[in-house]
Tab-separated table of C-alpha atoms in Angstrom:
chain	number	residue	atom	x	y	z
A	1	MET	CA	37.417	23.454	-16.676
A	2	ALA	CA	34.800	21.745	-18.196
A	3	GLU	CA	33.814	21.595	-21.398
A	4	THR	CA	31.068	22.637	-22.951
A	5	PRO	CA	28.160	20.978	-23.768
A	6	SER	CA	27.289	20.856	-27.744
A	7	ILE	CA	24.591	18.731	-30.244
A	8	LEU	CA	27.955	16.665	-31.586
A	9	GLY	CA	29.467	15.852	-27.920
A	10	ALA	CA	25.809	14.815	-27.252
A	11	LEU	CA	25.623	11.831	-29.757
A	12	ARG	CA	28.866	10.744	-29.832
A	13	ALA	CA	28.142	10.175	-25.222
A	14	ALA	CA	24.910	8.781	-26.608
A	15	ALA	CA	26.551	6.628	-28.988
A	16	ALA	CA	29.035	5.262	-26.981
A	17	LEU	CA	26.606	4.272	-24.531
A	18	LEU	CA	24.381	1.902	-26.886
A	19	ALA	CA	27.635	1.039	-27.432
A	20	ARG	CA	28.435	-0.438	-24.032
A	21	MET	CA	24.646	-1.358	-23.902
A	22	GLU	CA	24.830	-3.868	-27.806
A	23	ALA	CA	27.998	-4.982	-25.325
A	24	ASP	CA	25.957	-5.898	-22.482
A	25	ALA	CA	24.429	-9.094	-22.392
A	26	PRO	CA	23.039	-9.232	-18.977
A	27	LEU	CA	21.511	-6.082	-19.672
A	28	GLN	CA	19.357	-7.096	-22.666
A	29	ALA	CA	18.719	-10.669	-20.903
A	30	ALA	CA	17.106	-8.907	-18.078
A	31	ALA	CA	15.606	-6.842	-20.495
A	32	THR	CA	13.912	-9.481	-23.107
A	33	ASP	CA	13.103	-11.533	-18.807
A	34	ALA	CA	10.849	-8.394	-18.612
A	35	ALA	CA	9.725	-8.153	-21.871
A	36	ARG	CA	8.271	-12.301	-21.223
A	37	ALA	CA	6.798	-11.001	-18.174
A	38	CYS	CA	5.047	-7.723	-18.910
A	39	VAL	CA	3.537	-10.684	-21.603
A	40	ALA	CA	2.847	-13.805	-19.512
A	41	ALA	CA	1.191	-10.972	-16.949
A	42	LEU	CA	-0.867	-9.259	-20.060
A	43	ARG	CA	-1.898	-12.920	-21.126
A	44	ALA	CA	-3.574	-14.412	-17.434
A	45	GLY	CA	-6.050	-11.336	-17.582
A	46	GLY	CA	-3.459	-9.542	-14.462
A	47	LYS	CA	-1.603	-5.187	-15.833
A	48	ILE	CA	1.175	-3.216	-15.437
A	49	LEU	CA	1.747	-0.119	-12.897
A	50	ILE	CA	4.920	1.895	-13.633
A	51	CYS	CA	5.897	4.769	-11.643
A	52	GLY	CA	9.186	6.849	-11.267
A	53	ASN	CA	9.727	10.437	-10.467
A	54	GLY	CA	10.791	13.503	-12.518
A	55	GLY	CA	12.828	12.759	-16.011
A	56	SER	CA	11.182	8.705	-15.510
A	57	ALA	CA	8.029	9.863	-14.561
A	58	ALA	CA	7.639	10.643	-17.748
A	59	ASP	CA	9.226	7.617	-19.182
A	60	ALA	CA	6.140	5.975	-16.909
A	61	GLN	CA	3.750	8.528	-18.430
A	62	HIS	CA	5.672	7.598	-22.258
A	63	TRP	CA	5.121	3.810	-21.809
A	64	ALA	CA	2.589	3.547	-20.055
A	65	GLY	CA	0.809	5.753	-23.570
A	66	GLU	CA	2.357	3.614	-25.906
A	67	LEU	CA	0.976	0.281	-25.325
A	68	VAL	CA	-2.283	1.591	-24.071
A	69	SER	CA	-2.890	3.594	-27.058
A	70	ARG	CA	-0.140	1.756	-29.830
A	71	PHE	CA	3.567	1.712	-30.834
A	72	TYR	CA	4.009	0.960	-34.563
A	73	TYR	CA	0.424	-1.092	-35.647
A	74	ASP	CA	-3.366	-0.884	-34.584
A	75	ARG	CA	-3.990	-3.319	-32.131
A	76	PRO	CA	-5.985	-3.883	-29.238
A	77	GLY	CA	-5.179	-1.134	-25.942
A	78	LEU	CA	-3.228	-3.015	-23.179
A	79	PRO	CA	-3.452	-2.860	-19.636
A	80	ALA	CA	-0.507	0.197	-18.505
A	81	ILE	CA	-1.997	2.138	-15.678
A	82	ALA	CA	1.515	5.391	-14.669
A	83	LEU	CA	0.616	5.992	-11.148
A	84	THR	CA	2.486	9.686	-12.202
A	85	THR	CA	-0.337	11.590	-13.299
A	86	ASP	CA	-3.709	11.760	-11.559
A	87	SER	CA	-3.130	15.499	-9.081
A	88	SER	CA	-5.797	14.673	-6.338
A	89	ILE	CA	-4.424	11.246	-5.609
A	90	LEU	CA	-0.989	12.174	-5.501
A	91	THR	CA	-1.781	14.926	-3.212
A	92	ALA	CA	-4.265	13.197	-1.092
A	93	ILE	CA	-1.437	10.196	-0.370
A	94	GLY	CA	1.125	12.967	0.118
A	95	ASN	CA	-0.598	14.402	2.987
A	96	ASP	CA	-2.324	12.061	4.268
A	97	TYR	CA	0.589	9.852	4.878
A	98	GLY	CA	4.106	10.733	3.260
A	99	TYR	CA	5.971	11.758	0.187
A	100	GLU	CA	6.849	8.044	0.218
A	101	ARG	CA	4.039	6.276	-0.159
A	102	VAL	CA	2.379	8.111	-3.037
A	103	PHE	CA	3.196	4.888	-5.027
A	104	ALA	CA	2.630	2.639	-2.779
A	105	ARG	CA	-1.171	2.998	-1.861
A	106	GLN	CA	-1.773	3.318	-5.709
A	107	VAL	CA	-0.434	-0.243	-5.338
A	108	GLU	CA	-2.028	-1.323	-2.528
A	109	ALA	CA	-5.061	0.033	-4.644
A	110	LEU	CA	-4.621	-1.257	-7.906
A	111	GLY	CA	-2.221	-4.002	-8.086
A	112	GLN	CA	-3.216	-7.628	-8.272
A	113	ALA	CA	-0.915	-10.836	-7.696
A	114	GLY	CA	-0.155	-11.588	-11.446
A	115	ASP	CA	0.767	-8.141	-12.177
A	116	VAL	CA	3.701	-5.980	-13.335
A	117	LEU	CA	5.336	-2.984	-11.696
A	118	MET	CA	7.957	-0.506	-13.190
A	119	GLY	CA	9.639	1.557	-11.000
A	120	LEU	CA	12.072	3.019	-12.341
A	121	THR	CA	14.342	5.368	-10.516
A	122	THR	CA	17.610	5.782	-12.528
A	123	SER	CA	19.219	6.594	-8.298
A	124	GLY	CA	18.512	3.309	-7.357
A	125	ARG	CA	17.285	4.971	-3.857
A	126	SER	CA	14.025	6.597	-4.484
A	127	PRO	CA	12.450	5.272	-0.812
A	128	ASN	CA	9.011	6.180	-3.403
A	129	VAL	CA	9.692	3.986	-5.461
A	130	LEU	CA	11.208	1.289	-3.603
A	131	ALA	CA	8.437	1.568	-0.929
A	132	ALA	CA	6.364	1.125	-4.010
A	133	MET	CA	8.657	-2.156	-5.235
A	134	ARG	CA	7.801	-4.159	-1.962
A	135	ALA	CA	3.951	-3.302	-2.022
A	136	ALA	CA	3.863	-4.980	-5.548
A	137	ARG	CA	5.841	-8.360	-3.932
A	138	GLU	CA	4.048	-8.120	-0.928
A	139	ARG	CA	1.000	-8.697	-4.007
A	140	GLY	CA	2.641	-11.124	-5.026
A	141	MET	CA	3.482	-8.503	-8.581
A	142	VAL	CA	6.739	-9.351	-10.218
A	143	THR	CA	8.132	-6.463	-9.715
A	144	ILE	CA	10.298	-4.726	-12.753
A	145	GLY	CA	13.171	-2.066	-11.139
A	146	PHE	CA	15.005	0.467	-13.812
A	147	THR	CA	17.989	1.579	-12.983
A	148	GLY	CA	22.177	2.422	-13.586
A	149	HIS	CA	25.049	1.735	-11.979
A	150	GLY	CA	25.866	4.113	-9.780
A	151	PRO	CA	25.946	2.949	-5.612
A	152	GLY	CA	22.062	2.608	-5.334
A	153	ALA	CA	21.710	-0.112	-7.686
A	154	ALA	CA	21.745	-2.238	-5.598
A	155	ASP	CA	18.993	-0.665	-3.027
A	156	LEU	CA	16.202	-1.970	-5.984
A	157	ALA	CA	17.926	-4.532	-7.655
A	158	ALA	CA	17.333	-6.362	-4.005
A	159	VAL	CA	13.455	-5.260	-4.265
A	160	SER	CA	12.823	-6.151	-8.083
A	161	GLU	CA	12.732	-9.476	-9.406
A	162	ILE	CA	14.258	-8.631	-12.991
A	163	ALA	CA	17.202	-5.894	-12.640
A	164	ILE	CA	17.344	-3.136	-15.603
A	165	ARG	CA	21.057	-1.814	-14.793
A	166	VAL	CA	22.133	0.807	-17.557
A	167	PRO	CA	25.930	1.032	-17.784
A	168	SER	CA	26.540	4.918	-16.858
A	169	SER	CA	27.020	6.326	-13.207
A	170	VAL	CA	25.722	9.764	-14.909
A	171	THR	CA	21.292	10.327	-14.851
A	172	PRO	CA	20.678	12.112	-18.304
A	173	SER	CA	22.644	8.679	-19.628
A	174	ILE	CA	20.868	6.198	-17.268
A	175	GLN	CA	17.436	8.146	-18.388
A	176	GLU	CA	18.555	7.921	-22.299
A	177	GLY	CA	18.694	4.293	-21.786
A	178	HIS	CA	16.268	3.707	-20.761
A	179	GLU	CA	14.550	4.826	-22.735
A	180	VAL	CA	15.748	3.245	-25.386
A	181	LEU	CA	14.916	0.275	-23.217
A	182	GLY	CA	11.052	1.024	-22.501
A	183	HIS	CA	10.381	1.416	-27.025
A	184	ALA	CA	12.322	-2.292	-27.610
A	185	ILE	CA	9.781	-4.334	-24.326
A	186	CYS	CA	7.029	-2.116	-25.336
A	187	ALA	CA	7.880	-3.805	-28.659
A	188	MET	CA	8.342	-6.652	-27.983
A	189	ILE	CA	5.195	-6.624	-25.793
A	190	GLU	CA	3.021	-5.886	-28.875
A	191	ALA	CA	4.007	-7.433	-30.951
A	192	GLU	CA	3.888	-10.799	-28.764
A	193	MET	CA	0.389	-10.274	-27.264
A	194	PHE	CA	-0.712	-8.812	-31.445
A	195	PRO	CA	1.247	-10.914	-34.380
A	196	ARG	CA	1.762	-9.059	-37.278
A	197	GLY	CA	-0.544	-10.845	-39.859
A	198	SER	CA	-2.368	-12.588	-37.452
């Protein structure tokens, strides 16, 4: 019989995940590389596009909001766009080209060489995220993939210049790991672009 969910159990599972992430040097290096790639793109006049489905769509919107508005402190806004927010665009592309193209079409319309695309898929296999990553690579964009350690992780890694893999195969845990890393990356970008006291 499965264990009954509890708040304490969830906290312990999250703590165990964070401990694995703390011990995962390649994960930390990839996330640091992602933040540096975003800073380089922004300093060159580029922008950050972000996409994902379901909870990962919420992460895309959340991170874009942190960059456009503010994270830890007031500073100028940074150009970041979640490709998950415009219902007219999403339904038009879905109707005309199919759901698999809802992000790729936007990348083709909005992305330019030197921009960054962050693609989030906990399974590593979301067809629309993979299509967007391929479209971004064709345009000379930097592709940063966020996934977990499930069997589909290699699919996302194959189209990612930087692959960030949370050490879990459990969807909610992967999402929790992505949120911690997304916040850390936003904080690093903010500090690099607009150091306090400068």
